[in-house]
mmCIF file of C-alpha atoms in Angstrom:
data_model
loop_
_atom_site.group_PDB
_atom_site.id
_atom_site.type_symbol
_atom_site.label_atom_id
_atom_site.label_comp_id
_atom_site.label_asym_id
_atom_site.label_seq_id
_atom_site.Cartn_x
_atom_site.Cartn_y
_atom_site.Cartn_z
ATOM 1 C CA MET A 512 0.000 0.000 0.000
ATOM 2 C CA LEU A 513 1.197 3.531 -0.776
ATOM 3 C CA SER A 514 2.089 5.535 2.332
ATOM 4 C CA ARG A 515 -0.184 8.326 1.046
ATOM 5 C CA THR A 516 -3.148 5.928 1.015
ATOM 6 C CA ALA A 517 -2.333 4.699 4.532
ATOM 7 C CA ASP A 518 -2.137 8.303 5.712
ATOM 8 C CA ASN A 519 -5.546 9.150 4.218
ATOM 9 C CA LEU A 520 -7.222 6.123 5.773
ATOM 10 C CA TYR A 521 -5.615 6.726 9.162
ATOM 11 C CA TRP A 522 -6.722 10.368 9.292
ATOM 12 C CA LEU A 523 -10.123 9.689 7.785
ATOM 13 C CA ALA A 524 -10.899 7.429 10.748
ATOM 14 C CA ARG A 525 -9.506 9.977 13.205
ATOM 15 C CA TYR A 526 -11.597 12.832 11.817
ATOM 16 C CA MET A 527 -14.804 10.775 11.898
ATOM 17 C CA GLU A 528 -14.135 9.754 15.495
ATOM 18 C CA ARG A 529 -13.289 13.348 16.445
ATOM 19 C CA ALA A 530 -16.551 14.662 14.976
ATOM 20 C CA ASP A 531 -18.461 12.066 16.999
ATOM 21 C CA PHE A 532 -16.616 13.043 20.182
ATOM 22 C CA LEU A 533 -17.334 16.755 19.648
ATOM 23 C CA ALA A 534 -21.043 16.065 19.154
ATOM 24 C CA ARG A 535 -21.130 14.034 22.371
ATOM 25 C CA ALA A 536 -19.149 16.634 24.323
ATOM 26 C CA ILE A 537 -21.440 19.468 23.188
ATOM 27 C CA GLU A 538 -24.512 17.442 24.138
ATOM 28 C CA ALA A 539 -23.072 16.736 27.598
ATOM 29 C CA SER A 540 -22.248 20.416 28.143
ATOM 30 C CA ARG A 541 -25.707 21.521 27.032
ATOM 31 C CA ARG A 542 -27.218 19.041 29.469
ATOM 32 C CA LEU A 543 -25.066 20.332 32.337
ATOM 33 C CA ALA A 544 -25.633 23.977 31.455
ATOM 34 C CA SER A 545 -29.403 23.448 31.563
ATOM 35 C CA LEU A 546 -29.277 22.269 35.184
ATOM 36 C CA PRO A 547 -30.167 24.699 38.011
ATOM 37 C CA LYS A 548 -27.189 26.694 39.287
ATOM 38 C CA THR A 549 -27.118 24.494 42.379
ATOM 39 C CA TYR A 550 -26.188 21.503 40.210
ATOM 40 C CA GLY A 551 -24.141 23.161 37.542
ATOM 41 C CA GLY A 552 -25.284 25.447 34.769
ATOM 42 C CA ALA A 553 -22.211 27.639 35.094
ATOM 43 C CA GLU A 554 -19.915 28.839 32.322
ATOM 44 C CA SER A 555 -17.306 26.282 33.375
ATOM 45 C CA GLU A 556 -19.164 23.675 31.300
ATOM 46 C CA TRP A 557 -18.366 25.636 28.135
ATOM 47 C CA GLU A 558 -14.792 26.199 29.227
ATOM 48 C CA SER A 559 -14.497 22.465 29.834
ATOM 49 C CA VAL A 560 -15.740 21.442 26.397
ATOM 50 C CA LEU A 561 -13.209 23.788 24.786
ATOM 51 C CA LEU A 562 -10.417 22.244 26.847
ATOM 52 C CA SER A 563 -11.494 18.666 26.168
ATOM 53 C CA SER A 564 -11.595 19.327 22.427
ATOM 54 C CA GLY A 565 -8.184 21.015 22.464
ATOM 55 C CA ALA A 566 -9.753 24.226 21.103
ATOM 56 C CA SER A 567 -9.328 26.493 24.136
ATOM 57 C CA LYS A 568 -6.348 28.444 22.773
ATOM 58 C CA ALA A 569 -7.893 28.846 19.310
ATOM 59 C CA PHE A 570 -11.155 30.069 20.860
ATOM 60 C CA GLU A 571 -9.327 32.563 23.058
ATOM 61 C CA ASP A 572 -7.355 33.844 20.062
ATOM 62 C CA SER A 573 -10.593 34.328 18.105
ATOM 63 C CA GLY A 574 -11.717 36.996 20.598
ATOM 64 C CA ARG A 575 -15.202 35.530 21.013
ATOM 65 C CA PRO A 576 -16.927 35.968 24.407
ATOM 66 C CA LEU A 577 -17.177 32.743 26.417
ATOM 67 C CA ASP A 578 -20.845 31.757 26.283
ATOM 68 C CA GLU A 579 -22.927 28.868 24.994
ATOM 69 C CA ALA A 580 -23.790 30.345 21.590
ATOM 70 C CA ASN A 581 -20.195 31.229 20.732
ATOM 71 C CA VAL A 582 -18.689 27.970 21.968
ATOM 72 C CA VAL A 583 -21.281 25.835 20.168
ATOM 73 C CA GLU A 584 -20.785 27.815 16.960
ATOM 74 C CA PHE A 585 -16.985 27.549 17.271
ATOM 75 C CA LEU A 586 -17.097 23.779 17.785
ATOM 76 C CA THR A 587 -19.710 23.031 15.128
ATOM 77 C CA PHE A 588 -19.526 25.325 12.075
ATOM 78 C CA ALA A 589 -16.614 27.751 12.584
ATOM 79 C CA PRO A 590 -14.302 27.566 9.535
ATOM 80 C CA ASP A 591 -11.485 29.194 11.535
ATOM 81 C CA ASN A 592 -11.444 26.306 14.037
ATOM 82 C CA PRO A 593 -9.457 23.404 12.503
ATOM 83 C CA GLY A 594 -11.107 21.019 14.968
ATOM 84 C CA SER A 595 -14.752 22.013 14.394
ATOM 85 C CA ILE A 596 -17.277 19.376 13.343
ATOM 86 C CA ARG A 597 -17.602 21.193 10.013
ATOM 87 C CA ASN A 598 -13.885 20.917 9.313
ATOM 88 C CA CYS A 599 -13.622 17.341 10.629
ATOM 89 C CA ILE A 600 -16.318 16.205 8.198
ATOM 90 C CA GLU A 601 -14.803 18.246 5.370
ATOM 91 C CA TYR A 602 -11.317 16.821 6.016
ATOM 92 C CA ALA A 603 -12.765 13.307 6.328
ATOM 93 C CA ARG A 604 -14.519 13.643 2.965
ATOM 94 C CA ALA A 605 -11.351 14.999 1.319
ATOM 95 C CA ASN A 606 -9.401 12.002 2.629
ATOM 96 C CA ALA A 607 -12.186 9.639 1.558
ATOM 97 C CA ARG A 608 -12.193 11.039 -1.992
ATOM 98 C CA ALA A 609 -8.449 10.513 -2.198
ATOM 99 C CA VAL A 610 -8.847 6.802 -1.368
ATOM 100 C CA ARG A 611 -12.313 6.218 -2.807
ATOM 101 C CA THR A 612 -11.379 2.824 -4.253
ATOM 102 C CA ALA A 613 -10.186 1.604 -0.835
ATOM 103 C CA LEU A 614 -13.603 2.291 0.735
ATOM 104 C CA THR A 615 -16.792 0.300 0.466
ATOM 105 C CA VAL A 616 -20.014 1.873 -0.808
ATOM 106 C CA GLU A 617 -21.452 1.981 2.716
ATOM 107 C CA MET A 618 -18.466 3.881 4.095
ATOM 108 C CA TRP A 619 -18.423 6.434 1.285
ATOM 109 C CA GLU A 620 -22.175 7.073 1.495
ATOM 110 C CA ALA A 621 -21.947 7.646 5.248
ATOM 111 C CA ILE A 622 -19.203 10.262 4.818
ATOM 112 C CA ASN A 623 -20.666 11.946 1.734
ATOM 113 C CA GLY A 624 -24.147 12.037 3.278
ATOM 114 C CA ALA A 625 -22.779 13.710 6.396
ATOM 115 C CA TYR A 626 -20.965 16.273 4.260
ATOM 116 C CA LEU A 627 -24.114 17.153 2.281
ATOM 117 C CA GLU A 628 -26.232 17.376 5.443
ATOM 118 C CA MET A 629 -23.638 19.597 7.095
ATOM 119 C CA LYS A 630 -23.560 21.914 4.076
ATOM 120 C CA ALA A 631 -27.360 22.168 4.046
ATOM 121 C CA LEU A 632 -27.500 23.143 7.710
ATOM 122 C CA GLU A 633 -24.557 25.499 7.337
ATOM 123 C CA ALA A 634 -26.456 27.335 4.586
ATOM 124 C CA ARG A 635 -29.181 28.112 7.156
ATOM 125 C CA ARG A 636 -26.603 29.294 9.692
ATOM 126 C CA GLY A 637 -27.972 31.866 12.098
ATOM 127 C CA ALA A 638 -31.504 30.629 11.566
ATOM 128 C CA HIS A 639 -31.293 27.104 12.935
ATOM 129 C CA SER A 640 -33.037 26.436 16.240
ATOM 130 C CA ALA A 641 -31.934 24.496 19.293
ATOM 131 C CA ASP A 642 -33.940 21.551 17.973
ATOM 132 C CA GLU A 643 -32.136 21.713 14.632
ATOM 133 C CA LEU A 644 -28.793 21.759 16.419
ATOM 134 C CA ALA A 645 -29.826 18.747 18.517
ATOM 135 C CA ARG A 646 -30.856 16.881 15.367
ATOM 136 C CA PHE A 647 -27.555 17.765 13.700
ATOM 137 C CA LEU A 648 -25.506 16.518 16.672
ATOM 138 C CA GLU A 649 -27.517 13.304 16.683
ATOM 139 C CA PHE A 650 -26.931 12.992 12.939
ATOM 140 C CA VAL A 651 -23.168 13.375 13.429
ATOM 141 C CA LYS A 652 -23.165 10.601 16.034
ATOM 142 C CA GLN A 653 -25.273 8.390 13.796
ATOM 143 C CA THR A 654 -22.948 9.045 10.854
ATOM 144 C CA SER A 655 -19.944 7.962 12.908
ATOM 145 C CA LEU A 656 -21.757 4.791 13.946
ATOM 146 C CA THR A 657 -22.748 4.086 10.337
ATOM 147 C CA TYR A 658 -19.212 4.659 9.090
ATOM 148 C CA ASP A 659 -17.698 2.549 11.862
ATOM 149 C CA GLY A 660 -20.233 -0.237 11.318
ATOM 150 C CA GLY A 661 -19.668 -0.100 7.575
ATOM 151 C CA ALA A 662 -15.920 -0.436 8.054
ATOM 152 C CA TYR A 663 -16.275 -3.307 10.514
ATOM 153 C CA ARG A 664 -18.839 -5.242 8.471
ATOM 154 C CA THR A 665 -17.744 -4.633 4.884
ATOM 155 C CA MET A 666 -14.000 -3.919 4.652
ATOM 156 C CA LEU A 667 -11.534 -6.558 3.580
ATOM 157 C CA ARG A 668 -9.146 -7.355 6.446
ATOM 158 C CA ASN A 669 -5.992 -5.944 4.909
ATOM 159 C CA ASP A 670 -3.692 -2.915 5.287
ATOM 160 C CA ALA A 671 -6.523 -0.474 4.569
ATOM 161 C CA TYR A 672 -8.668 -1.867 7.369
ATOM 162 C CA TRP A 673 -5.817 -2.050 9.883
ATOM 163 C CA PHE A 674 -4.663 1.542 9.301
ATOM 164 C CA SER A 675 -8.258 2.716 9.607
ATOM 165 C CA ARG A 676 -8.727 0.871 12.914
ATOM 166 C CA VAL A 677 -5.472 2.155 14.359
ATOM 167 C CA GLY A 678 -6.462 5.749 13.556
ATOM 168 C CA LEU A 679 -9.880 5.311 15.143
ATOM 169 C CA PHE A 680 -8.573 3.852 18.403
ATOM 170 C CA VAL A 681 -5.690 6.329 18.778
ATOM 171 C CA GLU A 682 -8.236 9.150 18.471
ATOM 172 C CA ARG A 683 -10.752 7.482 20.774
ATOM 173 C CA ALA A 684 -8.147 6.940 23.501
ATOM 174 C CA ASP A 685 -7.127 10.596 23.296
ATOM 175 C CA ASN A 686 -10.744 11.764 23.543
ATOM 176 C CA THR A 687 -11.572 9.576 26.550
ATOM 177 C CA ALA A 688 -8.459 10.740 28.404
ATOM 178 C CA ARG A 689 -9.191 14.427 27.748
ATOM 179 C CA LEU A 690 -12.776 14.031 28.920
ATOM 180 C CA LEU A 691 -11.617 12.495 32.211
ATOM 181 C CA ASP A 692 -9.018 15.192 32.804
ATOM 182 C CA VAL A 693 -11.363 18.090 32.159
ATOM 183 C CA LYS A 694 -14.038 16.708 34.466
ATOM 184 C CA TYR A 695 -11.687 16.311 37.369
ATOM 185 C CA HIS A 696 -9.922 19.645 37.145
ATOM 186 C CA VAL A 697 -12.376 22.117 35.612
ATOM 187 C CA LEU A 698 -15.985 21.189 36.211
ATOM 188 C CA LEU A 699 -15.917 20.581 39.953
ATOM 189 C CA PRO A 700 -15.429 23.845 41.872
ATOM 190 C CA GLU A 701 -12.825 23.796 44.623
ATOM 191 C CA LYS A 702 -15.426 24.386 47.331
ATOM 192 C CA GLU A 703 -17.578 21.449 46.170
ATOM 193 C CA VAL A 704 -17.232 18.098 47.956
ATOM 194 C CA VAL A 705 -16.189 15.133 45.817
ATOM 195 C CA GLY A 706 -19.166 12.794 45.815
ATOM 196 C CA GLY A 707 -21.620 15.647 46.372
ATOM 197 C CA SER A 708 -24.716 16.366 44.283
ATOM 198 C CA LEU A 709 -22.841 18.541 41.756
ATOM 199 C CA ASP A 710 -20.151 15.883 41.386
ATOM 200 C CA TYR A 711 -22.826 13.220 40.781
ATOM 201 C CA PHE A 712 -24.549 15.145 37.978
ATOM 202 C CA GLN A 713 -21.255 15.946 36.284
ATOM 203 C CA TRP A 714 -19.954 12.370 36.332
ATOM 204 C CA ALA A 715 -23.344 11.157 35.061
ATOM 205 C CA ALA A 716 -23.084 13.637 32.180
ATOM 206 C CA ILE A 717 -19.572 12.387 31.350
ATOM 207 C CA LEU A 718 -20.779 8.790 31.311
ATOM 208 C CA ARG A 719 -23.680 9.695 29.035
ATOM 209 C CA ALA A 720 -21.254 11.519 26.726
ATOM 210 C CA VAL A 721 -19.478 8.212 26.082
ATOM 211 C CA SER A 722 -22.667 6.073 26.186
ATOM 212 C CA ALA A 723 -21.510 4.391 29.388
ATOM 213 C CA HIS A 724 -24.144 5.407 31.961
ATOM 214 C CA THR A 725 -26.026 2.105 31.774
ATOM 215 C CA ALA A 726 -22.776 0.140 31.534
ATOM 216 C CA TYR A 727 -21.580 1.734 34.793
ATOM 217 C CA HIS A 728 -24.595 0.406 36.707
ATOM 218 C CA TRP A 729 -24.318 -3.019 35.088
ATOM 219 C CA VAL A 730 -20.664 -3.333 36.090
ATOM 220 C CA TYR A 731 -20.671 -1.793 39.582
ATOM 221 C CA ARG A 732 -24.313 -1.879 40.740
ATOM 222 C CA THR A 733 -23.786 1.091 43.033
ATOM 223 C CA SER A 734 -24.223 4.855 43.118
ATOM 224 C CA MET A 735 -21.924 7.182 41.194
ATOM 225 C CA LYS A 736 -18.395 7.197 42.600
ATOM 226 C CA PRO A 737 -15.548 9.104 40.872
ATOM 227 C CA TRP A 738 -12.949 6.350 41.307
ATOM 228 C CA LEU A 739 -15.314 3.774 39.786
ATOM 229 C CA VAL A 740 -16.116 6.039 36.814
ATOM 230 C CA ALA A 741 -12.374 6.460 36.277
ATOM 231 C CA ASP A 742 -11.904 2.693 36.629
ATOM 232 C CA LEU A 743 -14.563 2.056 33.959
ATOM 233 C CA LEU A 744 -13.042 4.527 31.499
ATOM 234 C CA ILE A 745 -9.404 3.550 32.112
ATOM 235 C CA LEU A 746 -9.022 -0.073 33.159
ATOM 236 C CA ARG A 747 -12.136 -2.040 32.137
ATOM 237 C CA PRO A 748 -11.389 -3.923 28.887
ATOM 238 C CA GLU A 749 -15.097 -4.719 28.369
ATOM 239 C CA MET A 750 -15.844 -0.982 28.032
ATOM 240 C CA PRO A 751 -15.280 -0.102 24.312
ATOM 241 C CA ARG A 752 -14.133 3.471 24.990
ATOM 242 C CA SER A 753 -11.828 2.687 27.906
ATOM 243 C CA LEU A 754 -8.131 3.395 27.512
ATOM 244 C CA ILE A 755 -7.145 -0.240 27.945
ATOM 245 C CA SER A 756 -9.740 -1.422 25.410
ATOM 246 C CA CYS A 757 -8.488 1.133 22.870
ATOM 247 C CA TYR A 758 -4.895 0.001 23.358
ATOM 248 C CA GLU A 759 -5.789 -3.661 23.145
ATOM 249 C CA SER A 760 -7.219 -2.895 19.682
ATOM 250 C CA ILE A 761 -4.266 -0.684 18.703
ATOM 251 C CA VAL A 762 -1.745 -3.408 19.610
ATOM 252 C CA ARG A 763 -3.726 -6.059 17.721
ATOM 253 C CA ASN A 764 -4.060 -4.007 14.522
ATOM 254 C CA LEU A 765 -0.442 -2.818 14.597
ATOM 255 C CA ASP A 766 0.630 -6.446 14.971
ATOM 256 C CA TYR A 767 -1.421 -7.339 11.881
ATOM 257 C CA LEU A 768 0.446 -4.604 10.002
ATOM 258 C CA ALA A 769 3.788 -5.847 11.333
ATOM 259 C CA ARG A 770 3.085 -9.375 10.137
ATOM 260 C CA ALA A 771 1.929 -8.112 6.735
ATOM 261 C CA HIS A 772 5.094 -6.030 6.307
ATOM 262 C CA GLY A 773 7.399 -8.623 7.849
ATOM 263 C CA ARG A 774 8.842 -6.433 10.586
ATOM 264 C CA GLN A 775 8.128 -4.842 13.954
ATOM 265 C CA GLY A 776 8.955 -1.221 14.602
ATOM 266 C CA ALA A 777 8.934 1.585 17.160
ATOM 267 C CA ALA A 778 5.146 2.000 16.834
ATOM 268 C CA GLN A 779 4.496 -1.618 17.866
ATOM 269 C CA ARG A 780 6.921 -1.295 20.788
ATOM 270 C CA GLN A 781 5.347 1.946 21.993
ATOM 271 C CA ALA A 782 1.816 0.531 21.781
ATOM 272 C CA ARG A 783 2.777 -2.613 23.716
ATOM 273 C CA SER A 784 4.570 -0.503 26.322
ATOM 274 C CA VAL A 785 1.480 1.645 26.990
ATOM 275 C CA TYR A 786 -0.785 -1.415 26.981
ATOM 276 C CA GLY A 787 1.490 -3.178 29.449
ATOM 277 C CA LYS A 788 1.392 -0.209 31.814
ATOM 278 C CA LEU A 789 -2.410 -0.151 31.695
ATOM 279 C CA GLU A 790 -2.604 -3.908 32.372
ATOM 280 C CA ASN A 791 -0.482 -3.523 35.520
ATOM 281 C CA LEU A 792 -2.190 -0.349 36.732
ATOM 282 C CA THR A 793 -4.538 -0.062 39.726
ATOM 283 C CA MET A 794 -6.922 2.791 40.494
ATOM 284 C CA GLU A 795 -5.240 3.194 43.878
ATOM 285 C CA SER A 796 -1.922 4.006 42.201
ATOM 286 C CA VAL A 797 -3.645 6.329 39.706
ATOM 287 C CA PHE A 798 -5.293 8.413 42.430
ATOM 288 C CA GLN A 799 -2.216 8.356 44.658
ATOM 289 C CA GLY A 800 -0.137 9.813 41.852
ATOM 290 C CA GLY A 801 -2.935 12.144 40.753
ATOM 291 C CA LEU A 802 -5.526 11.519 38.045
ATOM 292 C CA HIS A 803 -4.513 14.699 36.213
ATOM 293 C CA GLU A 804 -0.856 13.658 36.171
ATOM 294 C CA PHE A 805 -1.737 10.179 34.928
ATOM 295 C CA VAL A 806 -3.987 11.476 32.148
ATOM 296 C CA GLN A 807 -1.454 14.068 30.986
ATOM 297 C CA GLY A 808 1.224 11.386 30.850
ATOM 298 C CA PHE A 809 -1.081 9.095 28.900
ATOM 299 C CA ILE A 810 -1.999 11.832 26.381
ATOM 300 C CA GLY A 811 1.709 12.492 25.838
ATOM 301 C CA GLU A 812 2.433 8.789 25.217
ATOM 302 C CA ASN A 813 -0.589 8.507 22.916
ATOM 303 C CA ASN A 814 0.603 11.517 20.902
ATOM 304 C CA GLN A 815 4.065 9.957 20.717
ATOM 305 C CA LEU A 816 2.514 6.785 19.300
ATOM 306 C CA GLY A 817 0.801 8.833 16.586
ATOM 307 C CA THR A 818 4.150 10.397 15.668
ATOM 308 C CA LEU A 819 5.888 6.987 15.576
ATOM 309 C CA ILE A 820 3.165 5.534 13.339
ATOM 310 C CA SER A 821 3.612 8.438 10.920
ATOM 311 C CA GLU A 822 7.411 8.052 10.893
ATOM 312 C CA GLN A 823 7.393 4.275 10.616
ATOM 313 C CA TYR A 824 4.951 4.163 7.725
ATOM 314 C CA LEU A 825 6.260 7.366 6.055
ATOM 315 C CA PHE A 826 3.060 9.416 6.243
#
């Protein structure tokens, strides 16, 4: 496979996953912001979604006031935000067009349909209602599910599929880690007690953002506890968006690539190293060392893996 094709497939998957994450993060923030002030509803929710999406600096540089309308606009349709849903879908479609023959019909239709829907709503910009925005966010999530399902059910298991899967899980791991970090250090005010009513509503919103609220109660059968939420999203391999589950998939797909190309490389070693650390980790050690410190270290190692993949396969 040409390195250019591998690059397009890798980033196509990342952009589709990123658009899905942004839609979920905006929905969670809207839900929190609608709560009475006693349980949230402060501007910190909109600061948190900017931080979790990595768009805080770009938003600050844009000079926009920090409020719901501006943050939602910046994260959905702003052309000057490289990480907006609009740009993610546009970049995904550009990558998909470049490797059209490597995609199945179902995958292409999911991406192209999302692009056309996004353009139609963008044309009505300034006139769309809260209901239209909610429908658009739901459509973005559904598009990601359709694309992901199309890839899983229809792609030939070869280099194209493996690069696509690696991109998806590298992005998903990054998103889950950022969501955890922002919750613990931005949303909960210093004067609020961990485990209090505000803490409960915020953790519940985070779980709903990653479709894990029901899973939490199935696994733990207890009330919301921060260390158990962190355990679910970091160390539970049965949870599809957990860090360890993402790295289990990354290691497996990188190993398929290594066997196909006849050699291991720095990317495989880095992925196995991170996976090994997660396998030997306990929540006690995570909280003793600091959740923020752990997450920042993980994000750094995950970014390093992305760089090594690019270097190894000459993106």
